[in-house]
Amino acid sequence: MKTTAAVLWDVGKPWAIEEVELDEPRDGEVLIRFVAAGLCHSDEHLRHGDLVPRFPIVGGHEGAGIIEAVGPGVTRVKPGDHVVCSFIPSCGHCRWCSTGQQNLCDMGATILEGSMPDGTFRFHARGQDLGAMCMLGTFARYSVIPQNSCVVIDPDIPLEVAVLVGCGVPTGWGSAVYAARVAPGDTVVIYGIGGIGINAVQGAAHAGARHVIAVDPLANKREKAEELGATHSVATAEEAREIAMRLTRGVGADKAIVTVDIVNEEVVQAAFDVIRKGGTMVLTGLADPAKKTVHLSGAVMTLYQKEVRGTLFGHSNPMYDIRKLLDLYRDGQLKLDELVTRRYRLEEINQGYEDLLAGKNVRGVIIHEH
Amino acid sequence: MQFPTEHLFERLEQNIVGLRREAEILAVALATGRHIVLEGPPGTGKSSLLRTLAAAAGLQVVFVEGNAELTPARLLGSFDPAMVLQQGYQPECFTPGPLMAALREGALLYIEEFNRVPEETLNVLITVLAEGEIHVPRLGQIRAGAGFRLIAAMNPFDAVGTARVSQAIADRMCRVAIGYQDDAAERQIVRRATGGDEALVAMAVALTRMTRAHPDIRLGSSVRGAIDLVLVAQGLSRLRGEPAPGRATLLDAALAALSGRIKLDEGCERTPEAILADMLDRLLAAQQGEPTPQAPPSAQHGTGHGPAPPAAGDRGRMLTGAETRAAVRAAARRTLSRYDLSTTHPHFHMVSPAVGELDERHLVGLCQTDPDAALSLLCDLAAATDPALRTRARRLAARIFLRLGKAGWRWRQGYRRLVVETGRAEGELDLERTLERAPGRTVTRDEVVTRRWRAGARAIALLVDYSGSMRGQALATAAMAAAATLLAIDAQTDCSIIAFARDALVLREQGRYRSPEAVIDDLLSLRGKGVTNLAAVLRAAAAQLARAPRAEKVAVLLSDCLATAGDDPLTALTGIERLHVLGPSADPEAIAAGRRLAATRQGHYVQVHTAAVIPRALATLFFA
């Protein structure tokens, strides 16, 4: 069939809205009609070369939609199911899936390749195979994806809200709750309030943090952070350090979480410095893989017994956590509606990413027209 | 009247700015013999439009100002007592009122402030509208002349001292709604009325229009405010020898013209003067191309930065306006899954077979067979996670509760009673009875028989307990009580609705219009748990009732009356003259507590096991 998608042809090129050819689903694959797609910074990282995929690629890895058809051997979903996509598939039986670390599933190895698990492609245009970001390509109106990326949700939750729990919400919330292991009474500093950071704020507040200090140079982000659970919000790492030290009588923060758009040495250093002896710093944000962004004093790390942790997907298990977060939303404990700053048509995707880069959006969402 | 032509509208446009669409509808309705009600806020040109149209079409108009004193006799006319005593009931002894004059002349009868007219007076009009004639005792049948029409004008947003216009009247009239004109039209109106220069007129209109959008102002000014502002500013600047009005002059003029015309929100801690000065400064800054300074928000607790500070000693707080809205929104966040609904309500899948669906017919049918199951299901559907189902359920709930709430009205005997008095010489002379008392001789003052409608004004505060675990059944009872109470509002009765747990949330303030649908919608969101602070809500009720100084102050409390927070409720009854209790609980302790509380203010205790009995229970309390 034919469908419309936002394609990156090469690094540095704008998003191109193209008519593309889409193959039938094969073994273990499904045809999905996307209802909504989140504008996450990672797709924009592809465009700027901070993450290096195989080009050309259909963008989008935060998506929610309805299953239209299933290929042979599909058992996890059926046509008509409402689905939130996990940006990392989980096969369910590799070493990681079977030990409660679905976010590390071996199938995640090729998500920047953008091919299906069998190594072939379902999108084609201008005589070329197109990859699909994270095997999803949610910036397409229709896509063929692995059943292993599908998390079936209750149909009474609006998909245009549920879309957020495919990537940004679990990554941020899990960074605080699972990766940083925020405990009641903790003082937590969160650097960078975007689609990830704002959910780290919610997660820290849920986990019972006594102080949640949000750091962002932009006033609109700081305001949003306070709305969603931050007890303090400041513009610079320096101010955050002062407040954290004052609040803890000079001991330092228990946890620091780095969720900035592009990680650099300065923010890592600031986060490392703000935590107490035995404290934990979590690194969630991304940067160019070739760049060495973590340069820290090993002696300080040893003598103060500080812990530095990376986290992918906020240490979440997508099959369980995506549904759990939606239940928290249902009960009014997790805020999702407030995260969406603006909705765009697919054709407005470049505008959407401009707004993201300009710091206007906590989260922009594409609502697909069908 | 002739069918309207373009020529008519050309003549209209010389006098009226804009309103072309409304003028066309009005002209055609008149030409086709329809009766009309014009609805809109004050100062939108309702009267001007009608006067101009009537003059242009050569129609006669009889004007009447509607108010609570417009009795049937004053509208229709009455026999002159002195002449009757001399000559007996002769037709020439009848002094025609405006209705009679309009009927005889075949003229337009124009009643302003239509919703302030007492119900018994409006009832006289029903016959005329329906039959085109009226029977006047001892005078005979009066047929309406060919051109007779009723034109009524009213401001539907005015909640003080107004009554609902009955369906019997509304069903016989066409309705033309007139809103505020747009910016350009208002400028033109002010220019025509004042001859003021363009900049001053633009400023006055802009400021006046700002009063209608300001968050702290409940009721903004009409274009009349802008007209006065221009005239006062011109005069002041001439007096002060300024070439053009400066800021001080503009501010003086704005305060004179607008400060009395605007009505502030309750709980707004700023003065009208401060708000107007602030708006004027923003306007002047914008004119000079300066960046607009932010208006300081009105002083309020807990705006946007987490919860408000807790009150000392758990006295609970009274929340109004924006704070109430925020509390209701927070409560509405918790929603129910389809699984949850289906395990609680056996009828759920029949009423909502699939996501987004609500089978209204099935639910209304269930209302007939098992009203309690239907209403409690409906209340829980109003909290469904599914947004489409939730929205439809909420719309339906408001409709159903208001319809069922009316059930109590069948027992309503009318709170206004016609009292006949001798020797008081107040109200209307009852000629017949007076002549009976003194046949064929001069009547002494003590023998004069008069009639008057007597109705004490009443203020009712309905206090709804939403502490404990509120779900379908309890919510249905609360929504029903609110609907029945809101339906009791009329010219003599006003009410406030306050929901409470730890704090008292004022959902509808005394003397302030809010649609019954919105109040019921708020209640359906309140399914929080919490402690029961009776003292706080009784104090809040007294504060609301105090806004109706001349009314009898009645509180109706829907609660198990077992206080678990705050101080002793018996110490918080100051300012409540009568307290009735509706008890939803069958627990003997709760019943005893309810009875005790009601007894302190000579009220009744009524057991309400189900929502269905509420309307009747309230009707007996209100109209017994």
mmCIF file of C-alpha atoms in Angstrom, chain A residues 86-339:
data_model
loop_
_atom_site.group_PDB
_atom_site.id
_atom_site.type_symbol
_atom_site.label_atom_id
_atom_site.label_comp_id
_atom_site.label_asym_id
_atom_site.label_seq_id
_atom_site.Cartn_x
_atom_site.Cartn_y
_atom_site.Cartn_z
ATOM 1 C CA SER A 86 7.693 0.514 22.869
ATOM 2 C CA PHE A 87 10.759 2.084 21.249
ATOM 3 C CA ILE A 88 12.681 -1.054 22.161
ATOM 4 C CA PRO A 89 11.015 -4.335 21.258
ATOM 5 C CA SER A 90 10.987 -7.114 23.807
ATOM 6 C CA CYS A 91 11.189 -10.663 22.536
ATOM 7 C CA GLY A 92 10.323 -12.073 25.942
ATOM 8 C CA HIS A 93 12.931 -14.844 26.068
ATOM 9 C CA CYS A 94 16.430 -13.407 25.620
ATOM 10 C CA ARG A 95 18.670 -13.177 28.689
ATOM 11 C CA TRP A 96 17.530 -9.588 29.422
ATOM 12 C CA CYS A 97 13.811 -10.058 28.905
ATOM 13 C CA SER A 98 13.833 -13.185 31.037
ATOM 14 C CA THR A 99 15.571 -11.390 33.908
ATOM 15 C CA GLY A 100 13.314 -8.357 34.124
ATOM 16 C CA GLN A 101 15.402 -6.030 31.959
ATOM 17 C CA GLN A 102 13.220 -5.817 28.869
ATOM 18 C CA ASN A 103 14.710 -2.402 28.081
ATOM 19 C CA LEU A 104 17.937 -4.196 27.184
ATOM 20 C CA CYS A 105 16.323 -6.810 24.896
ATOM 21 C CA ASP A 106 18.758 -8.071 22.259
ATOM 22 C CA MET A 107 16.291 -7.042 19.571
ATOM 23 C CA GLY A 108 17.177 -3.430 20.382
ATOM 24 C CA ALA A 109 20.482 -3.885 18.573
ATOM 25 C CA THR A 110 19.162 -2.801 15.186
ATOM 26 C CA ILE A 111 16.797 0.017 16.134
ATOM 27 C CA LEU A 112 18.978 2.620 14.423
ATOM 28 C CA GLU A 113 19.367 0.343 11.390
ATOM 29 C CA GLY A 114 15.605 0.569 11.069
ATOM 30 C CA SER A 115 15.164 -2.826 9.441
ATOM 31 C CA MET A 116 12.716 -5.450 10.645
ATOM 32 C CA PRO A 117 14.133 -8.254 12.847
ATOM 33 C CA ASP A 118 14.697 -10.396 9.698
ATOM 34 C CA GLY A 119 17.017 -7.711 8.293
ATOM 35 C CA THR A 120 14.731 -6.539 5.463
ATOM 36 C CA PHE A 121 12.773 -3.288 5.024
ATOM 37 C CA ARG A 122 9.038 -2.591 4.644
ATOM 38 C CA PHE A 123 9.215 1.077 3.569
ATOM 39 C CA HIS A 124 10.430 1.953 0.062
ATOM 40 C CA ALA A 125 10.659 5.207 -1.896
ATOM 41 C CA ARG A 126 12.585 6.493 -4.922
ATOM 42 C CA GLY A 127 13.865 2.965 -5.529
ATOM 43 C CA GLN A 128 15.482 2.714 -2.089
ATOM 44 C CA ASP A 129 14.762 0.797 1.109
ATOM 45 C CA LEU A 130 13.803 3.121 3.959
ATOM 46 C CA GLY A 131 14.518 2.199 7.536
ATOM 47 C CA ALA A 132 12.023 2.891 10.296
ATOM 48 C CA MET A 133 13.323 4.581 13.443
ATOM 49 C CA CYS A 134 13.317 1.974 16.237
ATOM 50 C CA MET A 135 11.552 -0.431 13.805
ATOM 51 C CA LEU A 136 8.497 1.815 14.175
ATOM 52 C CA GLY A 137 8.612 4.948 11.990
ATOM 53 C CA THR A 138 5.737 6.609 13.823
ATOM 54 C CA PHE A 139 5.991 9.678 11.557
ATOM 55 C CA ALA A 140 4.193 7.549 8.946
ATOM 56 C CA ARG A 141 0.405 7.310 8.824
ATOM 57 C CA TYR A 142 0.676 3.538 8.509
ATOM 58 C CA SER A 143 3.619 1.307 9.347
ATOM 59 C CA VAL A 144 4.553 -2.347 9.607
ATOM 60 C CA ILE A 145 6.177 -3.118 12.948
ATOM 61 C CA PRO A 146 7.198 -6.186 14.973
ATOM 62 C CA GLN A 147 4.539 -7.555 17.305
ATOM 63 C CA ASN A 148 7.288 -7.421 19.935
ATOM 64 C CA SER A 149 7.090 -3.613 19.917
ATOM 65 C CA CYS A 150 3.348 -3.612 20.688
ATOM 66 C CA VAL A 151 1.919 -3.022 24.146
ATOM 67 C CA VAL A 152 -1.841 -3.496 24.080
ATOM 68 C CA ILE A 153 -3.717 -0.971 26.222
ATOM 69 C CA ASP A 154 -7.340 -0.508 27.293
ATOM 70 C CA PRO A 155 -9.321 1.146 24.497
ATOM 71 C CA ASP A 156 -10.912 3.721 26.794
ATOM 72 C CA ILE A 157 -7.652 5.637 27.161
ATOM 73 C CA PRO A 158 -7.308 8.218 24.378
ATOM 74 C CA LEU A 159 -4.413 7.264 22.091
ATOM 75 C CA GLU A 160 -3.343 10.874 21.637
ATOM 76 C CA VAL A 161 -2.557 10.928 25.374
ATOM 77 C CA ALA A 162 -1.295 7.337 25.653
ATOM 78 C CA VAL A 163 1.296 8.032 22.947
ATOM 79 C CA LEU A 164 3.495 9.788 25.530
ATOM 80 C CA VAL A 165 4.119 6.609 27.503
ATOM 81 C CA GLY A 166 5.959 4.973 24.579
ATOM 82 C CA CYS A 167 9.239 6.747 25.306
ATOM 83 C CA GLY A 168 9.391 10.085 27.122
ATOM 84 C CA VAL A 169 7.288 9.335 30.181
ATOM 85 C CA PRO A 170 8.761 5.939 31.153
ATOM 86 C CA THR A 171 12.290 7.141 30.377
ATOM 87 C CA GLY A 172 11.953 10.189 32.638
ATOM 88 C CA TRP A 173 9.787 8.627 35.334
ATOM 89 C CA GLY A 174 11.955 5.485 35.416
ATOM 90 C CA SER A 175 15.155 7.571 35.583
ATOM 91 C CA ALA A 176 13.959 8.854 38.947
ATOM 92 C CA VAL A 177 12.050 5.872 40.309
ATOM 93 C CA TYR A 178 14.114 2.920 39.017
ATOM 94 C CA ALA A 179 17.543 4.219 37.955
ATOM 95 C CA ALA A 180 18.065 6.796 40.714
ATOM 96 C CA ARG A 181 16.009 4.761 43.229
ATOM 97 C CA VAL A 182 14.567 7.972 44.697
ATOM 98 C CA ALA A 183 13.354 7.251 48.228
ATOM 99 C CA PRO A 184 10.964 9.156 50.512
ATOM 100 C CA GLY A 185 12.746 12.172 51.983
ATOM 101 C CA ASP A 186 15.370 12.439 49.211
ATOM 102 C CA THR A 187 16.646 15.671 47.741
ATOM 103 C CA VAL A 188 16.790 15.328 43.959
ATOM 104 C CA VAL A 189 18.224 17.669 41.323
ATOM 105 C CA ILE A 190 17.019 17.291 37.730
ATOM 106 C CA TYR A 191 18.925 19.022 34.933
ATOM 107 C CA GLY A 192 16.964 19.882 31.790
ATOM 108 C CA ILE A 193 13.161 19.999 31.735
ATOM 109 C CA GLY A 194 11.949 18.649 28.409
ATOM 110 C CA GLY A 195 9.880 15.605 27.557
ATOM 111 C CA ILE A 196 12.155 13.428 29.708
ATOM 112 C CA GLY A 197 13.058 15.806 32.539
ATOM 113 C CA ILE A 198 9.477 16.804 33.280
ATOM 114 C CA ASN A 199 8.656 13.126 33.862
ATOM 115 C CA ALA A 200 11.732 12.664 36.032
ATOM 116 C CA VAL A 201 10.184 15.464 38.106
ATOM 117 C CA GLN A 202 6.876 13.577 38.287
ATOM 118 C CA GLY A 203 8.692 10.330 39.126
ATOM 119 C CA ALA A 204 10.763 11.906 41.897
ATOM 120 C CA ALA A 205 7.646 13.488 43.397
ATOM 121 C CA HIS A 206 5.798 10.131 43.216
ATOM 122 C CA ALA A 207 8.675 8.333 44.900
ATOM 123 C CA GLY A 208 8.357 10.672 47.848
ATOM 124 C CA ALA A 209 11.253 13.083 47.330
ATOM 125 C CA ARG A 210 11.238 15.851 49.887
ATOM 126 C CA HIS A 211 12.889 18.359 47.568
ATOM 127 C CA VAL A 212 12.716 18.230 43.783
ATOM 128 C CA ILE A 213 14.950 20.920 42.275
ATOM 129 C CA ALA A 214 14.364 21.461 38.552
ATOM 130 C CA VAL A 215 17.071 23.208 36.537
ATOM 131 C CA ASP A 216 16.253 24.850 33.206
ATOM 132 C CA PRO A 217 17.256 28.179 31.660
ATOM 133 C CA LEU A 218 13.719 28.704 30.302
ATOM 134 C CA ALA A 219 10.994 30.187 32.507
ATOM 135 C CA ASN A 220 8.157 28.271 30.808
ATOM 136 C CA LYS A 221 9.884 24.954 31.564
ATOM 137 C CA ARG A 222 10.499 25.941 35.169
ATOM 138 C CA GLU A 223 6.874 26.878 35.613
ATOM 139 C CA LYS A 224 5.744 23.553 34.140
ATOM 140 C CA ALA A 225 8.122 21.690 36.464
ATOM 141 C CA GLU A 226 6.561 23.386 39.492
ATOM 142 C CA GLU A 227 3.107 22.536 38.193
ATOM 143 C CA LEU A 228 4.093 18.855 37.997
ATOM 144 C CA GLY A 229 5.776 18.445 41.345
ATOM 145 C CA ALA A 230 9.035 20.389 41.574
ATOM 146 C CA THR A 231 9.466 22.123 44.920
ATOM 147 C CA HIS A 232 12.134 24.489 43.549
ATOM 148 C CA SER A 233 13.060 25.597 40.060
ATOM 149 C CA VAL A 234 16.181 27.481 39.036
ATOM 150 C CA ALA A 235 17.825 28.660 35.828
ATOM 151 C CA THR A 236 21.404 27.468 36.403
ATOM 152 C CA ALA A 237 23.317 24.509 37.835
ATOM 153 C CA GLU A 238 25.096 26.931 40.145
ATOM 154 C CA GLU A 239 21.821 28.067 41.752
ATOM 155 C CA ALA A 240 20.711 24.454 42.009
ATOM 156 C CA ARG A 241 23.892 23.621 43.880
ATOM 157 C CA GLU A 242 23.385 26.498 46.316
ATOM 158 C CA ILE A 243 19.802 25.497 47.057
ATOM 159 C CA ALA A 244 20.659 21.804 47.381
ATOM 160 C CA MET A 245 23.471 22.563 49.812
ATOM 161 C CA ARG A 246 21.281 24.913 51.842
ATOM 162 C CA LEU A 247 18.404 22.433 52.008
ATOM 163 C CA THR A 248 20.671 19.589 53.096
ATOM 164 C CA ARG A 249 22.805 21.634 55.476
ATOM 165 C CA GLY A 250 25.848 21.217 53.290
ATOM 166 C CA VAL A 251 25.577 17.457 52.810
ATOM 167 C CA GLY A 252 24.511 17.538 49.145
ATOM 168 C CA ALA A 253 21.684 16.085 47.113
ATOM 169 C CA ASP A 254 20.885 12.382 47.361
ATOM 170 C CA LYS A 255 20.255 11.993 43.631
ATOM 171 C CA ALA A 256 20.984 13.949 40.466
ATOM 172 C CA ILE A 257 19.439 13.155 37.088
ATOM 173 C CA VAL A 258 20.782 14.527 33.814
ATOM 174 C CA THR A 259 18.022 14.888 31.216
ATOM 175 C CA VAL A 260 19.374 17.755 29.116
ATOM 176 C CA ASP A 261 18.908 17.802 25.329
ATOM 177 C CA ILE A 262 22.599 17.372 24.538
ATOM 178 C CA VAL A 263 24.834 16.124 27.324
ATOM 179 C CA ASN A 264 28.175 17.860 27.847
ATOM 180 C CA GLU A 265 31.007 17.713 30.366
ATOM 181 C CA GLU A 266 29.784 20.743 32.317
ATOM 182 C CA VAL A 267 26.383 19.367 33.216
ATOM 183 C CA VAL A 268 27.842 15.966 34.086
ATOM 184 C CA GLN A 269 30.395 17.655 36.347
ATOM 185 C CA ALA A 270 27.667 19.753 37.994
ATOM 186 C CA ALA A 271 25.515 16.708 38.661
ATOM 187 C CA PHE A 272 28.471 14.764 39.998
ATOM 188 C CA ASP A 273 29.406 17.650 42.299
ATOM 189 C CA VAL A 274 25.925 18.215 43.687
ATOM 190 C CA ILE A 275 25.429 14.688 45.075
ATOM 191 C CA ARG A 276 26.428 13.701 48.581
ATOM 192 C CA LYS A 277 28.776 10.953 49.695
ATOM 193 C CA GLY A 278 27.280 7.674 48.494
ATOM 194 C CA GLY A 279 24.854 9.611 46.273
ATOM 195 C CA THR A 280 23.757 8.592 42.793
ATOM 196 C CA MET A 281 23.989 10.464 39.520
ATOM 197 C CA VAL A 282 21.906 9.167 36.628
ATOM 198 C CA LEU A 283 22.751 9.921 33.014
ATOM 199 C CA THR A 284 19.677 9.777 30.786
ATOM 200 C CA GLY A 285 20.356 12.396 28.106
ATOM 201 C CA LEU A 286 22.263 11.696 24.882
ATOM 202 C CA ALA A 287 25.102 13.238 22.891
ATOM 203 C CA ASP A 288 27.239 12.289 19.895
ATOM 204 C CA PRO A 289 28.529 8.767 20.714
ATOM 205 C CA ALA A 290 32.036 9.789 19.608
ATOM 206 C CA LYS A 291 32.174 12.560 22.237
ATOM 207 C CA LYS A 292 33.560 11.769 25.707
ATOM 208 C CA THR A 293 31.126 13.650 27.914
ATOM 209 C CA VAL A 294 31.989 12.079 31.266
ATOM 210 C CA HIS A 295 35.298 13.386 32.660
ATOM 211 C CA LEU A 296 35.297 13.032 36.403
ATOM 212 C CA SER A 297 37.788 12.762 39.213
ATOM 213 C CA GLY A 298 38.179 9.067 39.936
ATOM 214 C CA ALA A 299 39.552 9.879 43.385
ATOM 215 C CA VAL A 300 36.450 11.848 44.318
ATOM 216 C CA MET A 301 34.316 9.037 42.995
ATOM 217 C CA THR A 302 36.233 6.520 45.097
ATOM 218 C CA LEU A 303 36.733 8.520 48.269
ATOM 219 C CA TYR A 304 33.164 9.785 48.329
ATOM 220 C CA GLN A 305 31.794 6.516 47.048
ATOM 221 C CA LYS A 306 29.699 8.265 44.416
ATOM 222 C CA GLU A 307 27.728 6.222 41.922
ATOM 223 C CA VAL A 308 27.311 7.166 38.260
ATOM 224 C CA ARG A 309 24.648 5.215 36.343
ATOM 225 C CA GLY A 310 23.561 5.258 32.741
ATOM 226 C CA THR A 311 19.963 4.377 32.029
ATOM 227 C CA LEU A 312 18.141 3.328 28.896
ATOM 228 C CA PHE A 313 14.333 3.670 28.906
ATOM 229 C CA GLY A 314 14.630 4.632 32.572
ATOM 230 C CA HIS A 315 15.366 0.994 33.488
ATOM 231 C CA SER A 316 11.704 0.281 32.647
ATOM 232 C CA ASN A 317 10.166 -2.947 31.459
ATOM 233 C CA PRO A 318 7.991 -1.581 28.656
ATOM 234 C CA MET A 319 5.459 -4.423 28.672
ATOM 235 C CA TYR A 320 4.708 -3.778 32.334
ATOM 236 C CA ASP A 321 5.581 -0.141 32.904
ATOM 237 C CA ILE A 322 3.707 1.344 29.957
ATOM 238 C CA ARG A 323 0.478 -0.134 31.282
ATOM 239 C CA LYS A 324 1.315 0.762 34.856
ATOM 240 C CA LEU A 325 1.904 4.410 33.951
ATOM 241 C CA LEU A 326 -1.421 4.526 32.113
ATOM 242 C CA ASP A 327 -3.115 3.148 35.238
ATOM 243 C CA LEU A 328 -1.512 5.913 37.273
ATOM 244 C CA TYR A 329 -2.857 8.392 34.721
ATOM 245 C CA ARG A 330 -6.309 6.845 34.993
ATOM 246 C CA ASP A 331 -6.240 7.316 38.738
ATOM 247 C CA GLY A 332 -5.239 10.942 38.395
ATOM 248 C CA GLN A 333 -1.795 10.427 39.938
ATOM 249 C CA LEU A 334 0.282 10.874 36.766
ATOM 250 C CA LYS A 335 -0.245 13.959 34.656
ATOM 251 C CA LEU A 336 -0.152 13.440 30.901
ATOM 252 C CA ASP A 337 -2.559 15.991 29.436
ATOM 253 C CA GLU A 338 -0.451 18.803 30.894
ATOM 254 C CA LEU A 339 2.667 17.538 29.078
#
